[in-house]
JSON list of C-alpha atoms in Angstrom, two decimals:
[
{"chain": "A", "resi": 1319, "resn": "ASP", "atom": "CA", "xyz": [-31.54, -77.91, -0.50]},
{"chain": "A", "resi": 1320, "resn": "THR", "atom": "CA", "xyz": [-32.05, -81.53, -1.46]},
{"chain": "A", "resi": 1321, "resn": "GLY", "atom": "CA", "xyz": [-28.65, -82.35, -1.88]},
{"chain": "A", "resi": 1322, "resn": "VAL", "atom": "CA", "xyz": [-27.05, -83.26, -4.87]},
{"chain": "A", "resi": 1323, "resn": "SER", "atom": "CA", "xyz": [-29.03, -84.20, -7.73]},
{"chain": "A", "resi": 1324, "resn": "GLN", "atom": "CA", "xyz": [-28.44, -86.45, -10.69]},
{"chain": "A", "resi": 1325, "resn": "ASP", "atom": "CA", "xyz": [-30.00, -87.35, -13.80]},
{"chain": "A", "resi": 1326, "resn": "PRO", "atom": "CA", "xyz": [-30.91, -89.34, -14.95]},
{"chain": "A", "resi": 1327, "resn": "ARG", "atom": "CA", "xyz": [-30.93, -92.04, -12.54]},
{"chain": "A", "resi": 1328, "resn": "HIS", "atom": "CA", "xyz": [-30.94, -94.85, -15.04]},
{"chain": "A", "resi": 1329, "resn": "LYS", "atom": "CA", "xyz": [-29.70, -94.80, -18.60]},
{"chain": "A", "resi": 1330, "resn": "ILE", "atom": "CA", "xyz": [-29.80, -97.57, -21.60]},
{"chain": "A", "resi": 1331, "resn": "THR", "atom": "CA", "xyz": [-28.29, -96.86, -24.65]},
{"chain": "A", "resi": 1332, "resn": "LYS", "atom": "CA", "xyz": [-26.90, -98.37, -28.06]},
{"chain": "A", "resi": 1333, "resn": "ARG", "atom": "CA", "xyz": [-23.32, -98.53, -28.27]},
{"chain": "A", "resi": 1334, "resn": "GLY", "atom": "CA", "xyz": [-22.68, -95.45, -30.59]},
{"chain": "A", "resi": 1335, "resn": "GLN", "atom": "CA", "xyz": [-25.22, -93.01, -29.11]},
{"chain": "A", "resi": 1336, "resn": "ASN", "atom": "CA", "xyz": [-24.05, -90.04, -27.29]},
{"chain": "A", "resi": 1337, "resn": "VAL", "atom": "CA", "xyz": [-25.47, -89.79, -23.55]},
{"chain": "A", "resi": 1338, "resn": "THR", "atom": "CA", "xyz": [-25.46, -86.54, -21.62]},
{"chain": "A", "resi": 1339, "resn": "PHE", "atom": "CA", "xyz": [-25.92, -86.33, -17.89]},
{"chain": "A", "resi": 1340, "resn": "ARG", "atom": "CA", "xyz": [-26.65, -83.76, -15.71]},
{"chain": "A", "resi": 1341, "resn": "CYS", "atom": "CA", "xyz": [-25.23, -83.06, -11.98]},
{"chain": "A", "resi": 1342, "resn": "ASP", "atom": "CA", "xyz": [-26.71, -79.88, -9.45]},
{"chain": "A", "resi": 1343, "resn": "PRO", "atom": "CA", "xyz": [-24.53, -79.77, -6.56]},
{"chain": "A", "resi": 1344, "resn": "ILE", "atom": "CA", "xyz": [-25.65, -77.84, -3.32]},
{"chain": "A", "resi": 1345, "resn": "SER", "atom": "CA", "xyz": [-25.69, -74.22, -4.36]},
{"chain": "A", "resi": 1346, "resn": "GLU", "atom": "CA", "xyz": [-23.34, -72.85, -2.11]},
{"chain": "A", "resi": 1347, "resn": "HIS", "atom": "CA", "xyz": [-20.52, -75.59, -3.30]},
{"chain": "A", "resi": 1348, "resn": "ASN", "atom": "CA", "xyz": [-18.37, -74.48, -5.53]},
{"chain": "A", "resi": 1349, "resn": "ARG", "atom": "CA", "xyz": [-16.30, -77.55, -6.35]},
{"chain": "A", "resi": 1350, "resn": "LEU", "atom": "CA", "xyz": [-18.06, -80.15, -8.62]},
{"chain": "A", "resi": 1351, "resn": "TYR", "atom": "CA", "xyz": [-16.54, -83.36, -9.04]},
{"chain": "A", "resi": 1352, "resn": "TRP", "atom": "CA", "xyz": [-17.19, -86.42, -10.91]},
{"chain": "A", "resi": 1353, "resn": "TYR", "atom": "CA", "xyz": [-16.52, -89.98, -10.40]},
{"chain": "A", "resi": 1354, "resn": "ARG", "atom": "CA", "xyz": [-17.10, -93.18, -12.71]},
{"chain": "A", "resi": 1355, "resn": "GLN", "atom": "CA", "xyz": [-17.36, -96.86, -10.23]},
{"chain": "A", "resi": 1356, "resn": "THR", "atom": "CA", "xyz": [-17.86, -99.75, -12.14]},
{"chain": "A", "resi": 1357, "resn": "LEU", "atom": "CA", "xyz": [-19.15, -103.10, -10.73]},
{"chain": "A", "resi": 1358, "resn": "GLY", "atom": "CA", "xyz": [-16.87, -103.81, -7.67]},
{"chain": "A", "resi": 1359, "resn": "GLN", "atom": "CA", "xyz": [-14.73, -101.09, -7.85]},
{"chain": "A", "resi": 1360, "resn": "GLY", "atom": "CA", "xyz": [-14.07, -97.82, -5.92]},
{"chain": "A", "resi": 1361, "resn": "PRO", "atom": "CA", "xyz": [-15.32, -94.69, -7.81]},
{"chain": "A", "resi": 1362, "resn": "GLU", "atom": "CA", "xyz": [-12.52, -92.96, -9.91]},
{"chain": "A", "resi": 1363, "resn": "PHE", "atom": "CA", "xyz": [-11.68, -89.67, -9.94]},
{"chain": "A", "resi": 1364, "resn": "LEU", "atom": "CA", "xyz": [-12.72, -87.79, -13.77]},
{"chain": "A", "resi": 1365, "resn": "THR", "atom": "CA", "xyz": [-12.77, -84.26, -13.66]},
{"chain": "A", "resi": 1366, "resn": "TYR", "atom": "CA", "xyz": [-13.50, -81.36, -10.99]},
{"chain": "A", "resi": 1367, "resn": "PHE", "atom": "CA", "xyz": [-14.14, -77.79, -11.36]},
{"chain": "A", "resi": 1368, "resn": "GLN", "atom": "CA", "xyz": [-14.13, -74.59, -9.40]},
{"chain": "A", "resi": 1369, "resn": "ASN", "atom": "CA", "xyz": [-16.87, -72.46, -10.16]},
{"chain": "A", "resi": 1370, "resn": "GLU", "atom": "CA", "xyz": [-17.01, -72.87, -14.17]},
{"chain": "A", "resi": 1371, "resn": "ALA", "atom": "CA", "xyz": [-13.34, -73.70, -14.33]},
{"chain": "A", "resi": 1372, "resn": "GLN", "atom": "CA", "xyz": [-12.56, -77.26, -14.92]},
{"chain": "A", "resi": 1373, "resn": "LEU", "atom": "CA", "xyz": [-9.29, -77.47, -13.16]},
{"chain": "A", "resi": 1374, "resn": "GLU", "atom": "CA", "xyz": [-8.20, -81.24, -13.70]},
{"chain": "A", "resi": 1375, "resn": "LYS", "atom": "CA", "xyz": [-8.91, -84.16, -16.15]},
{"chain": "A", "resi": 1376, "resn": "SER", "atom": "CA", "xyz": [-7.97, -88.02, -15.28]},
{"chain": "A", "resi": 1377, "resn": "ARG", "atom": "CA", "xyz": [-6.41, -89.84, -18.20]},
{"chain": "A", "resi": 1378, "resn": "LEU", "atom": "CA", "xyz": [-9.47, -91.93, -17.79]},
{"chain": "A", "resi": 1379, "resn": "LEU", "atom": "CA", "xyz": [-11.47, -88.89, -19.35]},
{"chain": "A", "resi": 1380, "resn": "SER", "atom": "CA", "xyz": [-10.98, -89.78, -23.06]},
{"chain": "A", "resi": 1381, "resn": "ASP", "atom": "CA", "xyz": [-11.21, -87.39, -26.18]},
{"chain": "A", "resi": 1382, "resn": "ARG", "atom": "CA", "xyz": [-15.20, -88.78, -26.14]},
{"chain": "A", "resi": 1383, "resn": "PHE", "atom": "CA", "xyz": [-15.82, -87.56, -22.62]},
{"chain": "A", "resi": 1384, "resn": "SER", "atom": "CA", "xyz": [-16.37, -83.41, -22.17]},
{"chain": "A", "resi": 1385, "resn": "ALA", "atom": "CA", "xyz": [-17.51, -82.15, -18.92]},
{"chain": "A", "resi": 1386, "resn": "GLU", "atom": "CA", "xyz": [-18.81, -78.45, -18.50]},
{"chain": "A", "resi": 1387, "resn": "ARG", "atom": "CA", "xyz": [-20.09, -76.66, -15.54]},
{"chain": "A", "resi": 1388, "resn": "PRO", "atom": "CA", "xyz": [-21.69, -73.27, -17.11]},
{"chain": "A", "resi": 1389, "resn": "LYS", "atom": "CA", "xyz": [-22.11, -70.30, -14.87]},
{"chain": "A", "resi": 1390, "resn": "GLY", "atom": "CA", "xyz": [-20.21, -72.40, -12.19]},
{"chain": "A", "resi": 1391, "resn": "SER", "atom": "CA", "xyz": [-24.13, -74.15, -11.31]},
{"chain": "A", "resi": 1392, "resn": "PHE", "atom": "CA", "xyz": [-24.77, -77.35, -12.88]},
{"chain": "A", "resi": 1393, "resn": "SER", "atom": "CA", "xyz": [-22.58, -79.21, -14.57]},
{"chain": "A", "resi": 1394, "resn": "THR", "atom": "CA", "xyz": [-22.95, -81.99, -17.42]},
{"chain": "A", "resi": 1395, "resn": "LEU", "atom": "CA", "xyz": [-20.88, -84.92, -18.15]},
{"chain": "A", "resi": 1396, "resn": "GLU", "atom": "CA", "xyz": [-21.06, -85.75, -22.29]},
{"chain": "A", "resi": 1397, "resn": "ILE", "atom": "CA", "xyz": [-19.82, -89.46, -23.37]},
{"chain": "A", "resi": 1398, "resn": "GLN", "atom": "CA", "xyz": [-20.08, -89.43, -27.36]},
{"chain": "A", "resi": 1399, "resn": "ARG", "atom": "CA", "xyz": [-19.62, -92.58, -29.36]},
{"chain": "A", "resi": 1400, "resn": "THR", "atom": "CA", "xyz": [-20.84, -94.81, -26.12]},
{"chain": "A", "resi": 1401, "resn": "GLU", "atom": "CA", "xyz": [-18.87, -98.17, -25.94]},
{"chain": "A", "resi": 1402, "resn": "GLN", "atom": "CA", "xyz": [-19.81, -101.15, -23.68]},
{"chain": "A", "resi": 1403, "resn": "GLY", "atom": "CA", "xyz": [-16.70, -100.37, -21.45]},
{"chain": "A", "resi": 1404, "resn": "ASP", "atom": "CA", "xyz": [-18.39, -97.09, -20.78]},
{"chain": "A", "resi": 1405, "resn": "SER", "atom": "CA", "xyz": [-21.01, -98.96, -18.77]},
{"chain": "A", "resi": 1406, "resn": "ALA", "atom": "CA", "xyz": [-20.63, -97.87, -15.37]},
{"chain": "A", "resi": 1407, "resn": "MET", "atom": "CA", "xyz": [-22.25, -95.67, -12.30]},
{"chain": "A", "resi": 1408, "resn": "TYR", "atom": "CA", "xyz": [-21.32, -91.83, -12.93]},
{"chain": "A", "resi": 1409, "resn": "LEU", "atom": "CA", "xyz": [-21.22, -90.03, -9.46]},
{"chain": "A", "resi": 1410, "resn": "CYS", "atom": "CA", "xyz": [-21.28, -86.42, -8.73]},
{"chain": "A", "resi": 1411, "resn": "ALA", "atom": "CA", "xyz": [-20.19, -84.93, -5.84]},
{"chain": "A", "resi": 1412, "resn": "SER", "atom": "CA", "xyz": [-19.57, -81.46, -4.39]},
{"chain": "A", "resi": 1413, "resn": "ASN", "atom": "CA", "xyz": [-18.09, -79.34, -1.69]},
{"chain": "A", "resi": 1414, "resn": "LEU", "atom": "CA", "xyz": [-16.81, -75.91, -0.46]},
{"chain": "A", "resi": 1415, "resn": "GLY", "atom": "CA", "xyz": [-13.33, -76.59, -1.79]},
{"chain": "A", "resi": 1416, "resn": "ASP", "atom": "CA", "xyz": [-12.00, -75.82, 1.83]},
{"chain": "A", "resi": 1417, "resn": "ARG", "atom": "CA", "xyz": [-8.82, -77.84, 2.95]},
{"chain": "A", "resi": 1418, "resn": "GLU", "atom": "CA", "xyz": [-10.66, -78.19, 6.27]},
{"chain": "A", "resi": 1419, "resn": "ASN", "atom": "CA", "xyz": [-14.06, -78.13, 5.47]},
{"chain": "A", "resi": 1420, "resn": "TYR", "atom": "CA", "xyz": [-13.86, -81.58, 3.50]},
{"chain": "A", "resi": 1421, "resn": "GLY", "atom": "CA", "xyz": [-17.75, -82.23, 3.46]},
{"chain": "A", "resi": 1422, "resn": "TYR", "atom": "CA", "xyz": [-18.07, -84.05, 0.08]},
{"chain": "A", "resi": 1423, "resn": "THR", "atom": "CA", "xyz": [-21.38, -84.24, -0.96]},
{"chain": "A", "resi": 1424, "resn": "PHE", "atom": "CA", "xyz": [-22.38, -87.07, -3.49]},
{"chain": "A", "resi": 1425, "resn": "GLY", "atom": "CA", "xyz": [-25.55, -87.60, -5.88]},
{"chain": "A", "resi": 1426, "resn": "SER", "atom": "CA", "xyz": [-26.99, -91.13, -5.76]},
{"chain": "A", "resi": 1427, "resn": "GLY", "atom": "CA", "xyz": [-25.54, -91.23, -9.60]},
{"chain": "A", "resi": 1428, "resn": "THR", "atom": "CA", "xyz": [-26.42, -92.18, -13.17]},
{"chain": "A", "resi": 1429, "resn": "ARG", "atom": "CA", "xyz": [-26.14, -95.77, -14.14]},
{"chain": "A", "resi": 1430, "resn": "LEU", "atom": "CA", "xyz": [-25.42, -95.92, -17.78]},
{"chain": "A", "resi": 1431, "resn": "THR", "atom": "CA", "xyz": [-25.70, -99.52, -19.75]},
{"chain": "A", "resi": 1432, "resn": "VAL", "atom": "CA", "xyz": [-24.39, -99.52, -22.86]},
{"chain": "A", "resi": 1433, "resn": "VAL", "atom": "CA", "xyz": [-26.14, -102.39, -25.20]},
{"chain": "B", "resi": 286, "resn": "ALA", "atom": "CA", "xyz": [0.68, -91.54, -7.56]},
{"chain": "B", "resi": 287, "resn": "GLN", "atom": "CA", "xyz": [-1.59, -92.34, -4.31]},
{"chain": "B", "resi": 288, "resn": "THR", "atom": "CA", "xyz": [-3.00, -95.29, -4.17]},
{"chain": "B", "resi": 289, "resn": "VAL", "atom": "CA", "xyz": [-5.65, -96.93, -1.37]},
{"chain": "B", "resi": 290, "resn": "THR", "atom": "CA", "xyz": [-5.79, -100.77, -0.74]},
{"chain": "B", "resi": 291, "resn": "GLN", "atom": "CA", "xyz": [-8.61, -102.66, 0.65]},
{"chain": "B", "resi": 292, "resn": "SER", "atom": "CA", "xyz": [-7.54, -106.49, 1.08]},
{"chain": "B", "resi": 293, "resn": "GLN", "atom": "CA", "xyz": [-10.82, -107.81, 2.23]},
{"chain": "B", "resi": 294, "resn": "PRO", "atom": "CA", "xyz": [-13.27, -107.71, -0.50]},
{"chain": "B", "resi": 295, "resn": "GLU", "atom": "CA", "xyz": [-16.35, -108.75, 1.69]},
{"chain": "B", "resi": 296, "resn": "MET", "atom": "CA", "xyz": [-16.36, -109.10, 5.31]},
{"chain": "B", "resi": 297, "resn": "SER", "atom": "CA", "xyz": [-19.74, -110.39, 8.17]},
{"chain": "B", "resi": 298, "resn": "VAL", "atom": "CA", "xyz": [-20.47, -109.57, 11.69]},
{"chain": "B", "resi": 299, "resn": "GLN", "atom": "CA", "xyz": [-23.09, -110.72, 13.48]},
{"chain": "B", "resi": 300, "resn": "GLU", "atom": "CA", "xyz": [-25.26, -108.06, 14.81]},
{"chain": "B", "resi": 301, "resn": "ALA", "atom": "CA", "xyz": [-24.03, -106.50, 18.00]},
{"chain": "B", "resi": 302, "resn": "GLU", "atom": "CA", "xyz": [-20.73, -107.49, 17.53]},
{"chain": "B", "resi": 303, "resn": "THR", "atom": "CA", "xyz": [-17.19, -105.80, 16.43]},
{"chain": "B", "resi": 304, "resn": "VAL", "atom": "CA", "xyz": [-15.71, -105.82, 12.98]},
{"chain": "B", "resi": 305, "resn": "THR", "atom": "CA", "xyz": [-12.84, -104.32, 11.66]},
{"chain": "B", "resi": 306, "resn": "LEU", "atom": "CA", "xyz": [-12.13, -103.21, 7.90]},
{"chain": "B", "resi": 307, "resn": "SER", "atom": "CA", "xyz": [-8.69, -102.49, 6.94]},
{"chain": "B", "resi": 308, "resn": "CYS", "atom": "CA", "xyz": [-6.87, -99.81, 4.35]},
{"chain": "B", "resi": 309, "resn": "THR", "atom": "CA", "xyz": [-3.41, -99.25, 3.21]},
{"chain": "B", "resi": 310, "resn": "TYR", "atom": "CA", "xyz": [-2.28, -96.31, 1.30]},
{"chain": "B", "resi": 311, "resn": "ASP", "atom": "CA", "xyz": [0.84, -95.31, -0.49]},
{"chain": "B", "resi": 312, "resn": "THR", "atom": "CA", "xyz": [1.67, -91.18, -0.13]},
{"chain": "B", "resi": 313, "resn": "SER", "atom": "CA", "xyz": [5.14, -89.53, -0.22]},
{"chain": "B", "resi": 314, "resn": "GLU", "atom": "CA", "xyz": [3.12, -86.51, 1.19]},
{"chain": "B", "resi": 315, "resn": "SER", "atom": "CA", "xyz": [3.51, -85.93, 4.96]},
{"chain": "B", "resi": 316, "resn": "ASP", "atom": "CA", "xyz": [0.45, -84.16, 5.28]},
{"chain": "B", "resi": 317, "resn": "TYR", "atom": "CA", "xyz": [-3.06, -85.53, 3.92]},
{"chain": "B", "resi": 318, "resn": "TYR", "atom": "CA", "xyz": [-6.23, -86.80, 4.93]},
{"chain": "B", "resi": 319, "resn": "LEU", "atom": "CA", "xyz": [-7.81, -89.97, 5.22]},
{"chain": "B", "resi": 320, "resn": "PHE", "atom": "CA", "xyz": [-11.53, -90.87, 5.17]},
{"chain": "B", "resi": 321, "resn": "TRP", "atom": "CA", "xyz": [-13.95, -93.95, 5.04]},
{"chain": "B", "resi": 322, "resn": "TYR", "atom": "CA", "xyz": [-17.31, -93.53, 3.12]},
{"chain": "B", "resi": 323, "resn": "LYS", "atom": "CA", "xyz": [-20.39, -96.24, 3.58]},
{"chain": "B", "resi": 324, "resn": "GLN", "atom": "CA", "xyz": [-22.58, -96.75, 0.19]},
{"chain": "B", "resi": 325, "resn": "PRO", "atom": "CA", "xyz": [-25.75, -98.49, 0.99]},
{"chain": "B", "resi": 326, "resn": "PRO", "atom": "CA", "xyz": [-27.03, -100.89, -1.85]},
{"chain": "B", "resi": 327, "resn": "SER", "atom": "CA", "xyz": [-28.69, -98.35, -3.99]},
{"chain": "B", "resi": 328, "resn": "ARG", "atom": "CA", "xyz": [-27.89, -95.34, -2.21]},
{"chain": "B", "resi": 329, "resn": "GLN", "atom": "CA", "xyz": [-25.47, -92.52, -2.13]},
{"chain": "B", "resi": 330, "resn": "MET", "atom": "CA", "xyz": [-22.12, -92.23, -0.45]},
{"chain": "B", "resi": 331, "resn": "ILE", "atom": "CA", "xyz": [-21.57, -90.62, 2.92]},
{"chain": "B", "resi": 332, "resn": "LEU", "atom": "CA", "xyz": [-19.02, -89.78, 5.07]},
{"chain": "B", "resi": 333, "resn": "VAL", "atom": "CA", "xyz": [-18.50, -91.92, 8.17]},
{"chain": "B", "resi": 334, "resn": "ILE", "atom": "CA", "xyz": [-15.33, -90.89, 9.62]},
{"chain": "B", "resi": 335, "resn": "ARG", "atom": "CA", "xyz": [-12.31, -88.68, 8.70]},
{"chain": "B", "resi": 336, "resn": "GLN", "atom": "CA", "xyz": [-8.58, -88.48, 10.26]},
{"chain": "B", "resi": 337, "resn": "GLU", "atom": "CA", "xyz": [-6.25, -85.57, 9.56]},
{"chain": "B", "resi": 338, "resn": "ALA", "atom": "CA", "xyz": [-2.97, -87.18, 8.86]},
{"chain": "B", "resi": 339, "resn": "TYR", "atom": "CA", "xyz": [-1.00, -84.38, 11.33]},
{"chain": "B", "resi": 340, "resn": "LYS", "atom": "CA", "xyz": [-3.37, -85.30, 14.43]},
{"chain": "B", "resi": 341, "resn": "GLN", "atom": "CA", "xyz": [-2.00, -88.45, 16.14]},
{"chain": "B", "resi": 342, "resn": "GLN", "atom": "CA", "xyz": [-5.14, -89.03, 17.83]},
{"chain": "B", "resi": 343, "resn": "ASN", "atom": "CA", "xyz": [-7.22, -91.67, 16.38]},
{"chain": "B", "resi": 344, "resn": "ALA", "atom": "CA", "xyz": [-10.74, -90.13, 14.97]},
{"chain": "B", "resi": 345, "resn": "THR", "atom": "CA", "xyz": [-14.22, -91.63, 16.73]},
{"chain": "B", "resi": 346, "resn": "GLU", "atom": "CA", "xyz": [-17.54, -91.13, 15.91]},
{"chain": "B", "resi": 347, "resn": "ASN", "atom": "CA", "xyz": [-19.97, -92.75, 18.22]},
{"chain": "B", "resi": 348, "resn": "ARG", "atom": "CA", "xyz": [-19.93, -96.44, 17.27]},
{"chain": "B", "resi": 349, "resn": "PHE", "atom": "CA", "xyz": [-17.12, -96.11, 14.35]},
{"chain": "B", "resi": 350, "resn": "SER", "atom": "CA", "xyz": [-13.29, -95.42, 15.05]},
{"chain": "B", "resi": 351, "resn": "VAL", "atom": "CA", "xyz": [-10.17, -95.48, 13.50]},
{"chain": "B", "resi": 352, "resn": "ASN", "atom": "CA", "xyz": [-7.07, -97.03, 13.77]},
{"chain": "B", "resi": 353, "resn": "PHE", "atom": "CA", "xyz": [-4.51, -94.76, 12.21]},
{"chain": "B", "resi": 354, "resn": "GLN", "atom": "CA", "xyz": [-0.90, -95.92, 11.92]},
{"chain": "B", "resi": 355, "resn": "LYS", "atom": "CA", "xyz": [0.77, -92.86, 10.31]},
{"chain": "B", "resi": 356, "resn": "ALA", "atom": "CA", "xyz": [4.26, -95.52, 9.69]},
{"chain": "B", "resi": 357, "resn": "ALA", "atom": "CA", "xyz": [2.70, -98.28, 8.85]},
{"chain": "B", "resi": 358, "resn": "LYS", "atom": "CA", "xyz": [0.28, -96.52, 6.16]},
{"chain": "B", "resi": 359, "resn": "SER", "atom": "CA", "xyz": [-2.19, -98.30, 7.86]},
{"chain": "B", "resi": 360, "resn": "PHE", "atom": "CA", "xyz": [-6.00, -96.91, 8.34]},
{"chain": "B", "resi": 361, "resn": "SER", "atom": "CA", "xyz": [-8.39, -99.51, 9.73]},
{"chain": "B", "resi": 362, "resn": "LEU", "atom": "CA", "xyz": [-12.39, -98.81, 10.76]},
{"chain": "B", "resi": 363, "resn": "LYS", "atom": "CA", "xyz": [-13.54, -100.46, 13.74]},
{"chain": "B", "resi": 364, "resn": "ILE", "atom": "CA", "xyz": [-17.25, -100.77, 13.80]},
{"chain": "B", "resi": 365, "resn": "SER", "atom": "CA", "xyz": [-18.60, -101.65, 17.31]},
{"chain": "B", "resi": 366, "resn": "ASP", "atom": "CA", "xyz": [-22.18, -102.96, 18.38]},
{"chain": "B", "resi": 367, "resn": "SER", "atom": "CA", "xyz": [-22.50, -103.57, 14.54]},
{"chain": "B", "resi": 368, "resn": "GLN", "atom": "CA", "xyz": [-26.41, -103.10, 13.39]},
{"chain": "B", "resi": 369, "resn": "LEU", "atom": "CA", "xyz": [-28.37, -104.35, 10.74]},
{"chain": "B", "resi": 370, "resn": "GLY", "atom": "CA", "xyz": [-28.27, -100.65, 9.18]},
{"chain": "B", "resi": 371, "resn": "ASP", "atom": "CA", "xyz": [-24.23, -100.84, 8.71]},
{"chain": "B", "resi": 372, "resn": "ALA", "atom": "CA", "xyz": [-24.45, -103.45, 6.09]},
{"chain": "B", "resi": 373, "resn": "ALA", "atom": "CA", "xyz": [-22.99, -101.60, 2.91]},
{"chain": "B", "resi": 374, "resn": "MET", "atom": "CA", "xyz": [-19.84, -100.77, 0.90]},
{"chain": "B", "resi": 375, "resn": "TYR", "atom": "CA", "xyz": [-17.47, -99.34, 2.70]},
{"chain": "B", "resi": 376, "resn": "PHE", "atom": "CA", "xyz": [-14.56, -97.66, 0.93]},
{"chain": "B", "resi": 377, "resn": "CYS", "atom": "CA", "xyz": [-11.58, -95.87, 2.23]},
{"chain": "B", "resi": 378, "resn": "ALA", "atom": "CA", "xyz": [-10.41, -92.72, 0.53]},
{"chain": "B", "resi": 379, "resn": "TYR", "atom": "CA", "xyz": [-7.57, -90.33, 0.70]},
{"chain": "B", "resi": 380, "resn": "SER", "atom": "CA", "xyz": [-6.76, -86.73, -0.27]},
{"chain": "B", "resi": 381, "resn": "ARG", "atom": "CA", "xyz": [-4.07, -85.01, -0.20]},
{"chain": "B", "resi": 382, "resn": "GLU", "atom": "CA", "xyz": [-5.60, -81.87, 0.43]},
{"chain": "B", "resi": 383, "resn": "GLY", "atom": "CA", "xyz": [-8.73, -82.78, 2.61]},
{"chain": "B", "resi": 384, "resn": "GLY", "atom": "CA", "xyz": [-11.69, -80.67, 1.03]},
{"chain": "B", "resi": 385, "resn": "SER", "atom": "CA", "xyz": [-9.71, -78.66, -1.47]},
{"chain": "B", "resi": 386, "resn": "GLU", "atom": "CA", "xyz": [-8.94, -81.79, -3.99]},
{"chain": "B", "resi": 387, "resn": "LYS", "atom": "CA", "xyz": [-10.11, -85.40, -5.54]},
{"chain": "B", "resi": 388, "resn": "LEU", "atom": "CA", "xyz": [-10.36, -88.28, -3.39]},
{"chain": "B", "resi": 389, "resn": "VAL", "atom": "CA", "xyz": [-8.66, -91.75, -4.35]},
{"chain": "B", "resi": 390, "resn": "PHE", "atom": "CA", "xyz": [-10.82, -94.18, -3.05]},
{"chain": "B", "resi": 391, "resn": "GLY", "atom": "CA", "xyz": [-9.79, -98.43, -2.38]},
{"chain": "B", "resi": 392, "resn": "LYS", "atom": "CA", "xyz": [-11.57, -100.67, -4.35]},
{"chain": "B", "resi": 393, "resn": "GLY", "atom": "CA", "xyz": [-14.17, -101.46, -0.85]},
{"chain": "B", "resi": 394, "resn": "THR", "atom": "CA", "xyz": [-15.45, -104.04, 1.30]},
{"chain": "B", "resi": 395, "resn": "LYS", "atom": "CA", "xyz": [-18.73, -105.31, 1.44]},
{"chain": "B", "resi": 396, "resn": "LEU", "atom": "CA", "xyz": [-19.68, -105.79, 4.99]},
{"chain": "B", "resi": 397, "resn": "THR", "atom": "CA", "xyz": [-22.67, -107.76, 5.93]},
{"chain": "B", "resi": 398, "resn": "VAL", "atom": "CA", "xyz": [-24.13, -107.87, 9.39]},
{"chain": "B", "resi": 399, "resn": "ASN", "atom": "CA", "xyz": [-25.78, -111.31, 10.28]},
{"chain": "B", "resi": 400, "resn": "PRO", "atom": "CA", "xyz": [-29.14, -110.89, 12.72]}
]
């Protein structure tokens, strides 16, 4: 297993376009998290899944954002009608979801630039 | 809501010297978990060290150690014998339930190691 993979690494899009990012977690990890990181800031939580169930969504996740994790494997994060304020690094992380086994593994992120 | 504050946006240290990064947090919980993550430029976030709030003993991982002051809600990271490879952004993070809940991050401290 090569860790958490995110695709694409970079995405440049025009304002108003839709974009979709993909995250492939470590195969045995049942928890998958999405974070957003803007320049000079720490990652901010967006949402997370336990298998295919989306358990929590941040208030940061506006109606233009939607995330899925079909079959509890990979996850997608879609942003509709992108705005310049959506420009950020989108990080994915996964873990076993065990209180005492807190080995979060992060992906390298997808950097989104909205022009 | 839990918050994590890192008051040092940037720090620098000479190679082989010791540096301490500060972190304070706010929570009403009595049991929780604290982490330091390292994010090298253009690379994924990796765990440096973790501390369970119910443990009085400060965590240590090789050259990295923490000073956990529960009453003061302080969680500083000490890096001894600094190496060039330690240069990175360092994020302090909090989790209410260890590996079974989201991480709340501080804004980070950029560490520069001078040769």
